[in-house]
């Protein structure tokens, strides 16, 4: 960390700060400019506590962290890309893994038909919510354990793996009985107790970026899971909030190459929640594949106009099937498989 | 709700949508413009499910909700302002209630000295975190139950009430043993299981606005608590995320008159987290008082430069005392008391 | 336009509003709900003036525009896509047009070498700034007419067309003597006098989306140019401001399919300004091609580390050449040419 | 400026960067940490060009500017607050200067009646647009010179000073014939040629903060005016764009104390454009006065429901009069006058 003192700071101000840093057990390195004095702190110490307390000194202009605050998720700290195996499904390898299914599990017929359809088109993982985060307490909140059982049934009939959201730390055990991958929703990206709870399981976690989170905050949320013991984190970009009202969110596709530079974890894109319109999903998915994504999570519903949740952003079976064949062509050009 | 059809929609498109609405049990009202047909839905039905499934019709341009989605929190649905009494402390009345204390409870000496100091200056409620939401898993996370016990001790010695954060639905019972007011942090504004859990207690809840939440979303979060049974919700604006990097957040003081128009719930401002700089706290607090706020929650620390959390935004005792006397003058002019 | 009255409005309130609308020369259509009265205005009247003055009635809750405010740029008002021909360069057709060159024109050697290199790799248009919008008045502001002359020389030697920025309405004539396409920068998207000035020329205008502009605002800016007489507008997405600090801006690639739905104008992406890092440009460009873009405008510099402007986001010749061959492969899969 | 090298950079990388810096004529200062090498550049050199070209080195992680980029506007570079005198009107002194009037000048009767009314209530400056920046080319764009003449007439009859917007550098001379203060609108905050043009006049300039501009960008825009010769800049906060849709913009009142710390220039708040609702203007104005503002610019219209522009945010004469008397009370408590 670097401490930038206020303009024309006096020697006694500098000494005061230096002595506080030394008291905390660190060495310093002074650099005297024309108007600014800069104090480098030697050691591993971009800790929030240190920043918080040093920032309170009125003699200091500001603090500049030097190290990225995430360690286990950091590309610099691990030699190879993280590859997550769930039986024969490999996330983070050459295959681009397609996860598909309805926003919410609504009925046995709905989920089983959808599972069969998406499997046929090439999906490897079945998505579907049993616990639904809804803005309104008066909206459909999911079928809960009944939904989990239906997901399991659909998965068994098709051989698909399951990804489903868990929202309450008390439900991690229950959801873990049925799912192959835990999903942490955007609203819970900084629900630290939930992160820690999935962090002590051994199942992969699909961690969605918060609505207005930065990359660093996303990686710090991953760090919560990883520092609890679970290294199998899959990052998911699902659109961020911007001023644009036409789309539900603004999909940040450049997150793909940025995260590939910053971390060894695999990256998945959710074009359905990001755009909020079924007729934008295909284009967004194509962009993601061309840009090096490791997976896509797409909403598919047998009859979107009768969906209990997010119908507008769901694809019908036929559109999904056509999209997947187009994605295969693009994936081939960029050296990947679907 | 109003349905706006696409330009030049044909009769059969309109019929298709109308018949779906009728199938759902609602009446419609048609309005035919030159290029646009508009279908009004009669009844109480701005339900998310309905919006979701109707929005999936390609014939529809968009849906316009007419009613506000929050009911219990809505000013139109309750005749009088909500006033919350905790023994002799009244939130939402003529008094502007000052809540003050350190970001985190660190030690007995720290919390008791602070409690005494803020009491002396005119605070009615002691703030202090025992469970701290930290961006990094490697940062100080609070003293947990030890912290709660210290808060209780400080409250008993001074007669102050307590407000402290609860982050995990499993901790609501524990925290409830010690606190007078539950605080729900900005990161947990949409942690619905936590909202429901405090919603089944009978203690007041200070609900902080999420970092990039709209007023409507804040009120919908309040609705989660209220629809679970607990009507004692205190809304708290603590700054929203904007592009500005100088301040920690951008304090939205106009939220005060807007919320006063929209809801009967009391409004509190947190100038410390909002600005992130102790030397901006006073000005922000003055603005809030002039604008009609019902309370302020301010960080005070005996020695900010040694705080384990958020030292930079904490006031020393003497500065806090001076600020309160200035706030008293302003409150008098606007017909309030501190 | 639809007028939504406040809850439980009385008959006299409704009459007051209706009579004002009739006074303005429009018919109304009433729809009485349980708590809300809705007044439809019949005719073409989403005019700002009308909205402004009606919104001042305290009896009105809000106004809902029904029509898009842009007309000439609107897809509904024109049968075919706009195709812009500049001699043999066709923008908006099957070809994806590559525009490339340095951020700023610095010297004859620099611009001519770059022109030759980008031409060789497949670019059709040479970009390069002679007037540079810089945050600081103390930064290099461009070579002005000297820069325009160098651009012209480079274009003549290579057969490339030119796109260059004009910032001052007084310079439109001068810049028009040299350039083939006017560029309007993001900061000037709502510089209405400048828009009108290029609107009375007959040269194509590359209109960059403002840093925090919505699609609708971008199209309204295009409308300024088009309503002045010039229909040859090329829309350019160059990243919007978000909270993310890693990238210079957040590239909104989903703007491509959204704008393709809303307007008949061609769409170009600027991956260089959007990302601000040369090692992200390639990935962003690939995404854009996969998503249906009509052109790309890319910064290329013979020696980025010696550039006077935006070196970090510039590609070297060799990297640009490699990128173009990769883009060609993707363009083929999506049915386009580079 | 400080250069932070990538993790574990090798000696030759460091030498390469150091030699480039020396070639540019600056000295360096090396600081070797465990994983990071930091190079301090000695001298005054946070110039954009330098940053741009150094940032292109792949060996460099990032650059940290040390100095604020604005100089003439910087509080550190001037001993006293800037006080602007226009005859007997003093902006930046003990008085809080009230500027009031309609959004647009519409007719002689309208502007003269408004001028008289606001003068009576205590305003010192008459506002009113003759050139109106409108999102739509089809909206009322102002009366142009006719409007300026009416403003002048109203000013002469009442003794008020005039503030009015100029949008086109070609109009600076014309507008300058009539106005006492030039207004630069939010959309033109980075219209550099316009800034330079008012910068070579000797009239005060009210510079509005751009819709999504940071404080630093606002001060850099002021720097454009000041470095052209005109030191009489008045900064104006008028709300920034956020996700909130209820208000037209989000008023950033904390800008007042932040700007007071950063610059010696006076600060004015525009509560009308910021909120967009007449019933929020009063509360916002009170907050601003309590927080130390130097002036307010408020929309007042004889009949808001018949205004041609921004009726919803305009106050009637009686409401304005009542507001001013309330503001006087608050101003007294904070040691100011209205």
Tab-separated table of N, CA, C and O in Angstrom, chain A residues 20 23 48-49 52-53 55-57 72 131 133-141 167-170 187 190-193 196-197 211-214 217 220 223-224 227 241 243 304-312, chain B residues 20 23 48-49 52-53 55-57 72 131 133-141 167-170 187 190-193 196-197 211-214 217 220 223-224 227 241 243 304-312:
chain	number	residue	atom	x	y	z
A	20	UNK	N	2.969	5.385	13.245
A	20	UNK	CA	1.772	4.545	13.371
A	20	UNK	C	1.926	3.256	12.554
A	20	UNK	O	1.579	2.170	13.003
A	23	UNK	N	4.347	0.993	14.330
A	23	UNK	CA	3.663	0.429	15.498
A	23	UNK	C	2.830	-0.790	15.092
A	23	UNK	O	2.651	-1.740	15.858
A	48	UNK	N	-8.325	-4.207	4.949
A	48	UNK	CA	-9.333	-3.161	5.158
A	48	UNK	C	-9.118	-2.408	6.466
A	48	UNK	O	-9.264	-1.201	6.525
A	49	UNK	N	-8.761	-3.130	7.517
A	49	UNK	CA	-8.605	-2.475	8.820
A	49	UNK	C	-7.541	-1.381	8.760
A	49	UNK	O	-7.711	-0.297	9.298
A	52	UNK	N	-8.747	1.489	6.743
A	52	UNK	CA	-9.740	2.247	7.494
A	52	UNK	C	-9.102	3.166	8.509
A	52	UNK	O	-9.458	4.332	8.624
A	53	UNK	N	-8.154	2.615	9.261
A	53	UNK	CA	-7.668	3.441	10.353
A	53	UNK	C	-6.683	4.491	9.842
A	53	UNK	O	-6.724	5.637	10.264
A	55	UNK	N	-6.779	5.917	6.981
A	55	UNK	CA	-7.534	6.936	6.240
A	55	UNK	C	-8.103	8.002	7.167
A	55	UNK	O	-8.483	9.078	6.717
A	56	UNK	N	-8.168	7.701	8.443
A	56	UNK	CA	-8.724	8.667	9.389
A	56	UNK	C	-7.744	9.797	9.721
A	56	UNK	O	-8.126	10.787	10.328
A	57	UNK	N	-6.483	9.646	9.365
A	57	UNK	CA	-5.516	10.705	9.648
A	57	UNK	C	-5.759	11.895	8.730
A	57	UNK	O	-5.681	11.759	7.508
A	72	UNK	N	-7.006	-16.326	-3.433
A	72	UNK	CA	-7.280	-17.668	-3.956
A	72	UNK	C	-7.871	-17.598	-5.361
A	72	UNK	O	-7.665	-18.492	-6.168
A	131	UNK	N	-36.466	-22.030	-5.359
A	131	UNK	CA	-36.581	-20.866	-4.472
A	131	UNK	C	-36.347	-19.641	-5.352
A	131	UNK	O	-35.283	-19.507	-5.946
A	133	UNK	N	-36.081	-15.559	-5.894
A	133	UNK	CA	-36.015	-14.222	-5.304
A	133	UNK	C	-36.938	-13.291	-6.084
A	133	UNK	O	-36.724	-13.059	-7.265
A	134	UNK	N	-37.985	-12.787	-5.459
A	134	UNK	CA	-38.929	-11.914	-6.159
A	134	UNK	C	-38.983	-10.568	-5.474
A	134	UNK	O	-39.026	-10.499	-4.245
A	135	UNK	N	-39.017	-9.522	-6.259
A	135	UNK	CA	-39.075	-8.165	-5.706
A	135	UNK	C	-40.289	-7.999	-4.799
A	135	UNK	O	-40.243	-7.285	-3.807
A	136	UNK	N	-41.384	-8.659	-5.137
A	136	UNK	CA	-42.613	-8.498	-4.360
A	136	UNK	C	-42.899	-9.723	-3.499
A	136	UNK	O	-42.819	-10.858	-3.963
A	137	UNK	N	-43.274	-9.503	-2.230
A	137	UNK	CA	-43.624	-10.642	-1.379
A	137	UNK	C	-44.911	-11.317	-1.836
A	137	UNK	O	-45.222	-12.416	-1.385
A	138	UNK	N	-45.643	-10.656	-2.741
A	138	UNK	CA	-46.918	-11.206	-3.191
A	138	UNK	C	-46.765	-12.046	-4.460
A	138	UNK	O	-47.742	-12.531	-4.998
A	139	UNK	N	-45.541	-12.188	-4.957
A	139	UNK	CA	-45.319	-12.960	-6.183
A	139	UNK	C	-44.994	-14.419	-5.860
A	139	UNK	O	-44.595	-14.746	-4.756
A	140	UNK	N	-45.152	-15.250	-6.873
A	140	UNK	CA	-44.831	-16.682	-6.773
A	140	UNK	C	-43.376	-16.870	-6.320
A	140	UNK	O	-42.467	-16.358	-6.958
A	141	UNK	N	-43.176	-17.588	-5.238
A	141	UNK	CA	-41.837	-17.687	-4.643
A	141	UNK	C	-41.173	-19.042	-4.909
A	141	UNK	O	-40.108	-19.338	-4.370
A	167	UNK	N	-30.996	-19.555	-1.420
A	167	UNK	CA	-31.074	-18.162	-0.969
A	167	UNK	C	-30.867	-18.009	0.527
A	167	UNK	O	-30.629	-16.910	1.008
A	168	UNK	N	-31.031	-19.080	1.266
A	168	UNK	CA	-31.015	-18.997	2.724
A	168	UNK	C	-29.957	-19.979	3.223
A	168	UNK	O	-29.950	-21.143	2.807
A	169	UNK	N	-29.050	-19.536	4.082
A	169	UNK	CA	-28.024	-20.478	4.563
A	169	UNK	C	-28.641	-21.731	5.200
A	169	UNK	O	-28.038	-22.813	5.137
A	170	UNK	N	-29.845	-21.583	5.747
A	170	UNK	CA	-30.487	-22.747	6.371
A	170	UNK	C	-30.941	-23.780	5.352
A	170	UNK	O	-31.274	-24.904	5.706
A	187	UNK	N	-28.633	-10.889	-6.152
A	187	UNK	CA	-28.998	-10.145	-4.936
A	187	UNK	C	-28.239	-10.655	-3.711
A	187	UNK	O	-28.186	-9.992	-2.691
A	190	UNK	N	-23.326	-10.584	-2.016
A	190	UNK	CA	-22.616	-10.184	-0.799
A	190	UNK	C	-23.354	-10.622	0.457
A	190	UNK	O	-23.245	-9.996	1.506
A	191	UNK	N	-24.075	-11.714	0.357
A	191	UNK	CA	-24.711	-12.341	1.525
A	191	UNK	C	-23.661	-13.298	2.099
A	191	UNK	O	-23.591	-14.479	1.753
A	192	UNK	N	-22.821	-12.737	2.966
A	192	UNK	CA	-21.588	-13.437	3.325
A	192	UNK	C	-21.813	-14.753	4.063
A	192	UNK	O	-21.055	-15.698	3.900
A	193	UNK	N	-22.856	-14.820	4.873
A	193	UNK	CA	-23.095	-16.062	5.591
A	193	UNK	C	-23.532	-17.167	4.635
A	193	UNK	O	-23.207	-18.334	4.833
A	196	UNK	N	-20.357	-18.333	2.859
A	196	UNK	CA	-19.566	-19.233	3.706
A	196	UNK	C	-20.217	-20.615	3.801
A	196	UNK	O	-19.524	-21.627	3.853
A	197	UNK	N	-21.528	-20.641	3.819
A	197	UNK	CA	-22.234	-21.917	3.981
A	197	UNK	C	-22.027	-22.812	2.755
A	197	UNK	O	-21.770	-24.007	2.895
A	211	UNK	N	-25.887	-6.858	-9.144
A	211	UNK	CA	-26.478	-5.903	-10.073
A	211	UNK	C	-25.603	-4.681	-10.340
A	211	UNK	O	-25.622	-4.112	-11.419
A	212	UNK	N	-24.847	-4.260	-9.327
A	212	UNK	CA	-23.971	-3.119	-9.596
A	212	UNK	C	-22.595	-3.375	-9.007
A	212	UNK	O	-21.911	-2.454	-8.579
A	213	UNK	N	-22.197	-4.632	-9.030
A	213	UNK	CA	-20.888	-5.009	-8.486
A	213	UNK	C	-19.788	-4.828	-9.513
A	213	UNK	O	-20.004	-4.994	-10.705
A	214	UNK	N	-18.608	-4.497	-9.022
A	214	UNK	CA	-17.428	-4.446	-9.890
A	214	UNK	C	-16.820	-5.851	-9.991
A	214	UNK	O	-17.184	-6.747	-9.237
A	217	UNK	N	-15.279	-6.809	-6.726
A	217	UNK	CA	-16.243	-7.241	-5.707
A	217	UNK	C	-16.738	-8.660	-5.991
A	217	UNK	O	-16.959	-9.444	-5.071
A	220	UNK	N	-14.027	-10.869	-4.853
A	220	UNK	CA	-13.983	-10.924	-3.389
A	220	UNK	C	-15.097	-11.825	-2.851
A	220	UNK	O	-14.923	-12.491	-1.832
A	223	UNK	N	-13.914	-15.164	-3.246
A	223	UNK	CA	-12.895	-15.398	-2.212
A	223	UNK	C	-13.538	-15.864	-0.902
A	223	UNK	O	-12.956	-16.679	-0.182
A	224	UNK	N	-14.716	-15.345	-0.591
A	224	UNK	CA	-15.436	-15.805	0.613
A	224	UNK	C	-15.715	-17.309	0.533
A	224	UNK	O	-15.523	-18.046	1.491
A	227	UNK	N	-12.176	-19.224	0.488
A	227	UNK	CA	-11.446	-19.218	1.756
A	227	UNK	C	-12.168	-20.066	2.799
A	227	UNK	O	-11.593	-20.401	3.834
A	241	UNK	N	-26.817	-3.101	-13.732
A	241	UNK	CA	-27.795	-2.017	-13.816
A	241	UNK	C	-27.124	-0.796	-14.433
A	241	UNK	O	-26.043	-0.391	-14.014
A	243	UNK	N	-28.353	3.035	-16.889
A	243	UNK	CA	-29.496	3.923	-17.104
A	243	UNK	C	-30.433	3.409	-18.181
A	243	UNK	O	-31.534	3.898	-18.331
A	304	UNK	N	-43.702	-19.803	-23.087
A	304	UNK	CA	-43.293	-18.607	-22.339
A	304	UNK	C	-44.477	-17.748	-21.884
A	304	UNK	O	-44.443	-17.189	-20.790
A	305	UNK	N	-45.525	-17.664	-22.695
A	305	UNK	CA	-46.633	-16.771	-22.354
A	305	UNK	C	-47.459	-17.306	-21.199
A	305	UNK	O	-48.381	-16.651	-20.737
A	306	UNK	N	-47.151	-18.505	-20.739
A	306	UNK	CA	-47.836	-19.023	-19.561
A	306	UNK	C	-46.867	-19.261	-18.393
A	306	UNK	O	-47.247	-19.847	-17.374
A	307	UNK	N	-45.638	-18.775	-18.550
A	307	UNK	CA	-44.651	-18.949	-17.479
A	307	UNK	C	-45.080	-18.160	-16.245
A	307	UNK	O	-45.713	-17.114	-16.359
A	308	UNK	N	-44.745	-18.669	-15.064
A	308	UNK	CA	-45.054	-17.948	-13.836
A	308	UNK	C	-43.964	-16.940	-13.501
A	308	UNK	O	-44.074	-16.194	-12.552
A	309	UNK	N	-42.890	-16.939	-14.258
A	309	UNK	CA	-41.779	-16.052	-13.941
A	309	UNK	C	-40.938	-15.845	-15.184
A	309	UNK	O	-40.563	-16.815	-15.853
A	310	UNK	N	-40.692	-14.590	-15.510
A	310	UNK	CA	-39.753	-14.257	-16.581
A	310	UNK	C	-40.065	-14.877	-17.930
A	310	UNK	O	-39.147	-15.270	-18.667
A	311	UNK	N	-41.341	-14.947	-18.265
A	311	UNK	CA	-41.706	-15.477	-19.573
A	311	UNK	C	-41.078	-14.709	-20.719
A	311	UNK	O	-40.637	-15.299	-21.704
A	312	UNK	N	-41.002	-13.414	-20.567
A	312	UNK	CA	-40.556	-12.590	-21.688
A	312	UNK	C	-39.142	-12.911	-22.144
A	312	UNK	O	-38.780	-12.690	-23.290
B	20	UNK	N	-56.513	-13.903	-23.351
B	20	UNK	CA	-55.610	-14.395	-22.301
B	20	UNK	C	-55.886	-13.676	-20.978
B	20	UNK	O	-55.923	-14.292	-19.913
B	23	UNK	N	-59.091	-14.998	-19.563
B	23	UNK	CA	-58.841	-16.345	-19.033
B	23	UNK	C	-58.248	-16.266	-17.623
B	23	UNK	O	-58.490	-17.134	-16.774
B	48	UNK	N	-46.364	-9.494	-10.504
B	48	UNK	CA	-45.201	-9.850	-11.329
B	48	UNK	C	-45.495	-10.998	-12.292
B	48	UNK	O	-45.070	-10.982	-13.436
B	49	UNK	N	-46.224	-12.004	-11.814
B	49	UNK	CA	-46.500	-13.174	-12.678
B	49	UNK	C	-47.225	-12.754	-13.949
B	49	UNK	O	-46.933	-13.211	-15.038
B	52	UNK	N	-44.961	-10.835	-16.188
B	52	UNK	CA	-44.005	-11.737	-16.816
B	52	UNK	C	-44.609	-12.483	-17.985
B	52	UNK	O	-44.007	-12.584	-19.050
B	53	UNK	N	-45.803	-13.041	-17.764
B	53	UNK	CA	-46.301	-13.900	-18.829
B	53	UNK	C	-46.869	-13.068	-19.972
B	53	UNK	O	-46.663	-13.390	-21.131
B	55	UNK	N	-45.814	-10.193	-20.927
B	55	UNK	CA	-44.692	-9.579	-21.639
B	55	UNK	C	-44.099	-10.516	-22.680
B	55	UNK	O	-43.380	-10.084	-23.583
B	56	UNK	N	-44.399	-11.808	-22.549
B	56	UNK	CA	-43.846	-12.770	-23.501
B	56	UNK	C	-44.578	-12.758	-24.837
B	56	UNK	O	-44.108	-13.347	-25.807
B	57	UNK	N	-45.729	-12.098	-24.910
B	57	UNK	CA	-46.444	-12.041	-26.186
B	57	UNK	C	-45.724	-11.105	-27.148
B	57	UNK	O	-45.559	-9.923	-26.854
B	72	UNK	N	-48.739	-2.134	2.061
B	72	UNK	CA	-48.694	-1.822	3.491
B	72	UNK	C	-47.805	-0.604	3.755
B	72	UNK	O	-48.047	0.159	4.685
B	131	UNK	N	-21.825	-7.917	14.189
B	131	UNK	CA	-21.627	-8.699	12.964
B	131	UNK	C	-21.369	-7.686	11.852
B	131	UNK	O	-22.211	-6.845	11.577
B	133	UNK	N	-20.513	-6.763	7.941
B	133	UNK	CA	-20.374	-7.197	6.539
B	133	UNK	C	-19.110	-6.583	5.950
B	133	UNK	O	-19.006	-5.373	5.841
B	134	UNK	N	-18.141	-7.380	5.612
B	134	UNK	CA	-16.881	-6.858	5.069
B	134	UNK	C	-16.655	-7.421	3.682
B	134	UNK	O	-16.850	-8.618	3.447
B	135	UNK	N	-16.191	-6.580	2.778
B	135	UNK	CA	-15.928	-7.008	1.417
B	135	UNK	C	-14.938	-8.168	1.373
B	135	UNK	O	-15.030	-9.043	0.530
B	136	UNK	N	-13.997	-8.171	2.304
B	136	UNK	CA	-12.965	-9.206	2.293
B	136	UNK	C	-13.169	-10.212	3.418
B	136	UNK	O	-13.424	-9.821	4.560
B	137	UNK	N	-13.051	-11.500	3.109
B	137	UNK	CA	-13.165	-12.510	4.165
B	137	UNK	C	-12.010	-12.424	5.160
B	137	UNK	O	-12.067	-13.033	6.228
B	138	UNK	N	-10.977	-11.684	4.810
B	138	UNK	CA	-9.799	-11.607	5.672
B	138	UNK	C	-9.870	-10.428	6.637
B	138	UNK	O	-8.943	-10.196	7.404
B	139	UNK	N	-10.951	-9.640	6.580
B	139	UNK	CA	-11.075	-8.478	7.456
B	139	UNK	C	-11.802	-8.838	8.751
B	139	UNK	O	-12.511	-9.840	8.826
B	140	UNK	N	-11.659	-7.972	9.729
B	140	UNK	CA	-12.316	-8.117	11.029
B	140	UNK	C	-13.833	-8.214	10.842
B	140	UNK	O	-14.448	-7.332	10.248
B	141	UNK	N	-14.429	-9.273	11.341
B	141	UNK	CA	-15.846	-9.529	11.061
B	141	UNK	C	-16.745	-9.233	12.267
B	141	UNK	O	-17.941	-9.532	12.242
B	167	UNK	N	-27.238	-10.177	10.060
B	167	UNK	CA	-26.935	-10.508	8.671
B	167	UNK	C	-27.418	-11.890	8.255
B	167	UNK	O	-27.486	-12.195	7.070
B	168	UNK	N	-27.676	-12.749	9.228
B	168	UNK	CA	-27.983	-14.153	8.932
B	168	UNK	C	-29.326	-14.465	9.592
B	168	UNK	O	-29.516	-14.167	10.780
B	169	UNK	N	-30.264	-15.037	8.839
B	169	UNK	CA	-31.567	-15.322	9.459
B	169	UNK	C	-31.427	-16.192	10.714
B	169	UNK	O	-32.242	-16.085	11.640
B	170	UNK	N	-30.373	-16.987	10.774
B	170	UNK	CA	-30.173	-17.861	11.943
B	170	UNK	C	-29.774	-17.068	13.185
B	170	UNK	O	-29.813	-17.596	14.290
B	187	UNK	N	-26.375	-4.280	1.843
B	187	UNK	CA	-26.110	-5.473	1.035
B	187	UNK	C	-27.223	-6.517	1.186
B	187	UNK	O	-27.347	-7.433	0.381
B	190	UNK	N	-32.221	-6.982	-0.170
B	190	UNK	CA	-33.056	-7.942	-0.889
B	190	UNK	C	-32.743	-9.377	-0.476
B	190	UNK	O	-32.911	-10.309	-1.255
B	191	UNK	N	-32.288	-9.545	0.746
B	191	UNK	CA	-32.095	-10.887	1.325
B	191	UNK	C	-33.437	-11.267	1.935
B	191	UNK	O	-33.711	-11.024	3.108
B	192	UNK	N	-34.283	-11.851	1.095
B	192	UNK	CA	-35.702	-11.958	1.454
B	192	UNK	C	-35.967	-12.844	2.665
B	192	UNK	O	-36.878	-12.586	3.447
B	193	UNK	N	-35.151	-13.878	2.845
B	193	UNK	CA	-35.379	-14.745	4.000
B	193	UNK	C	-35.036	-14.024	5.302
B	193	UNK	O	-35.664	-14.233	6.328
B	196	UNK	N	-37.938	-11.634	5.994
B	196	UNK	CA	-39.093	-12.346	6.567
B	196	UNK	C	-38.830	-12.701	8.028
B	196	UNK	O	-39.744	-12.683	8.850
B	197	UNK	N	-37.587	-13.056	8.334
B	197	UNK	CA	-37.267	-13.484	9.697
B	197	UNK	C	-37.413	-12.319	10.682
B	197	UNK	O	-37.979	-12.500	11.762
B	211	UNK	N	-27.358	-0.391	-2.231
B	211	UNK	CA	-26.387	0.464	-2.883
B	211	UNK	C	-26.862	1.036	-4.211
B	211	UNK	O	-26.460	2.120	-4.610
B	212	UNK	N	-27.680	0.290	-4.930
B	212	UNK	CA	-28.179	0.859	-6.184
B	212	UNK	C	-29.674	0.596	-6.314
B	212	UNK	O	-30.185	0.421	-7.411
B	213	UNK	N	-30.344	0.600	-5.185
B	213	UNK	CA	-31.789	0.348	-5.184
B	213	UNK	C	-32.568	1.629	-5.447
B	213	UNK	O	-32.151	2.715	-5.062
B	214	UNK	N	-33.707	1.489	-6.087
B	214	UNK	CA	-34.629	2.610	-6.271
B	214	UNK	C	-35.513	2.736	-5.028
B	214	UNK	O	-35.561	1.845	-4.189
B	217	UNK	N	-37.909	-0.147	-4.899
B	217	UNK	CA	-37.322	-1.401	-4.414
B	217	UNK	C	-37.147	-1.366	-2.898
B	217	UNK	O	-37.329	-2.380	-2.213
B	220	UNK	N	-40.488	-1.994	-1.501
B	220	UNK	CA	-40.858	-3.407	-1.661
B	220	UNK	C	-40.140	-4.275	-0.625
B	220	UNK	O	-40.680	-5.282	-0.161
B	223	UNK	N	-41.975	-3.904	2.394
B	223	UNK	CA	-43.209	-4.684	2.251
B	223	UNK	C	-42.995	-6.151	2.661
B	223	UNK	O	-43.893	-6.784	3.214
B	224	UNK	N	-41.819	-6.681	2.381
B	224	UNK	CA	-41.513	-8.064	2.807
B	224	UNK	C	-41.604	-8.181	4.330
B	224	UNK	O	-42.163	-9.137	4.867
B	227	UNK	N	-45.385	-7.451	5.418
B	227	UNK	CA	-46.346	-8.494	5.073
B	227	UNK	C	-46.098	-9.757	5.899
B	227	UNK	O	-46.930	-10.652	5.939
B	241	UNK	N	-24.609	4.161	-4.995
B	241	UNK	CA	-23.407	4.116	-5.814
B	241	UNK	C	-23.606	4.971	-7.060
B	241	UNK	O	-24.600	4.849	-7.750
B	243	UNK	N	-20.983	7.389	-10.145
B	243	UNK	CA	-19.640	7.401	-10.724
B	243	UNK	C	-18.654	8.168	-9.867
B	243	UNK	O	-17.451	8.087	-10.084
B	304	UNK	N	-10.660	7.647	16.107
B	304	UNK	CA	-10.900	7.138	14.754
B	304	UNK	C	-9.676	6.493	14.109
B	304	UNK	O	-9.801	5.494	13.398
B	305	UNK	N	-8.500	7.033	14.374
B	305	UNK	CA	-7.305	6.522	13.704
B	305	UNK	C	-6.902	5.155	14.234
B	305	UNK	O	-5.980	4.530	13.724
B	306	UNK	N	-7.572	4.671	15.262
B	306	UNK	CA	-7.301	3.319	15.738
B	306	UNK	C	-8.520	2.410	15.588
B	306	UNK	O	-8.533	1.285	16.095
B	307	UNK	N	-9.531	2.889	14.881
B	307	UNK	CA	-10.736	2.074	14.678
B	307	UNK	C	-10.407	0.848	13.836
B	307	UNK	O	-9.519	0.899	12.976
B	308	UNK	N	-11.108	-0.249	14.096
B	308	UNK	CA	-10.898	-1.457	13.295
B	308	UNK	C	-11.760	-1.440	12.037
B	308	UNK	O	-11.691	-2.330	11.216
B	309	UNK	N	-12.618	-0.452	11.924
B	309	UNK	CA	-13.511	-0.412	10.777
B	309	UNK	C	-13.991	1.022	10.570
B	309	UNK	O	-14.438	1.674	11.514
B	310	UNK	N	-13.870	1.513	9.346
B	310	UNK	CA	-14.440	2.806	8.965
B	310	UNK	C	-13.999	3.985	9.828
B	310	UNK	O	-14.794	4.886	10.120
B	311	UNK	N	-12.733	3.980	10.207
B	311	UNK	CA	-12.242	5.103	10.988
B	311	UNK	C	-12.398	6.437	10.285
B	311	UNK	O	-12.725	7.435	10.894
B	312	UNK	N	-12.192	6.434	8.990
B	312	UNK	CA	-12.177	7.704	8.261
B	312	UNK	C	-13.495	8.446	8.335
B	312	UNK	O	-13.553	9.658	8.199
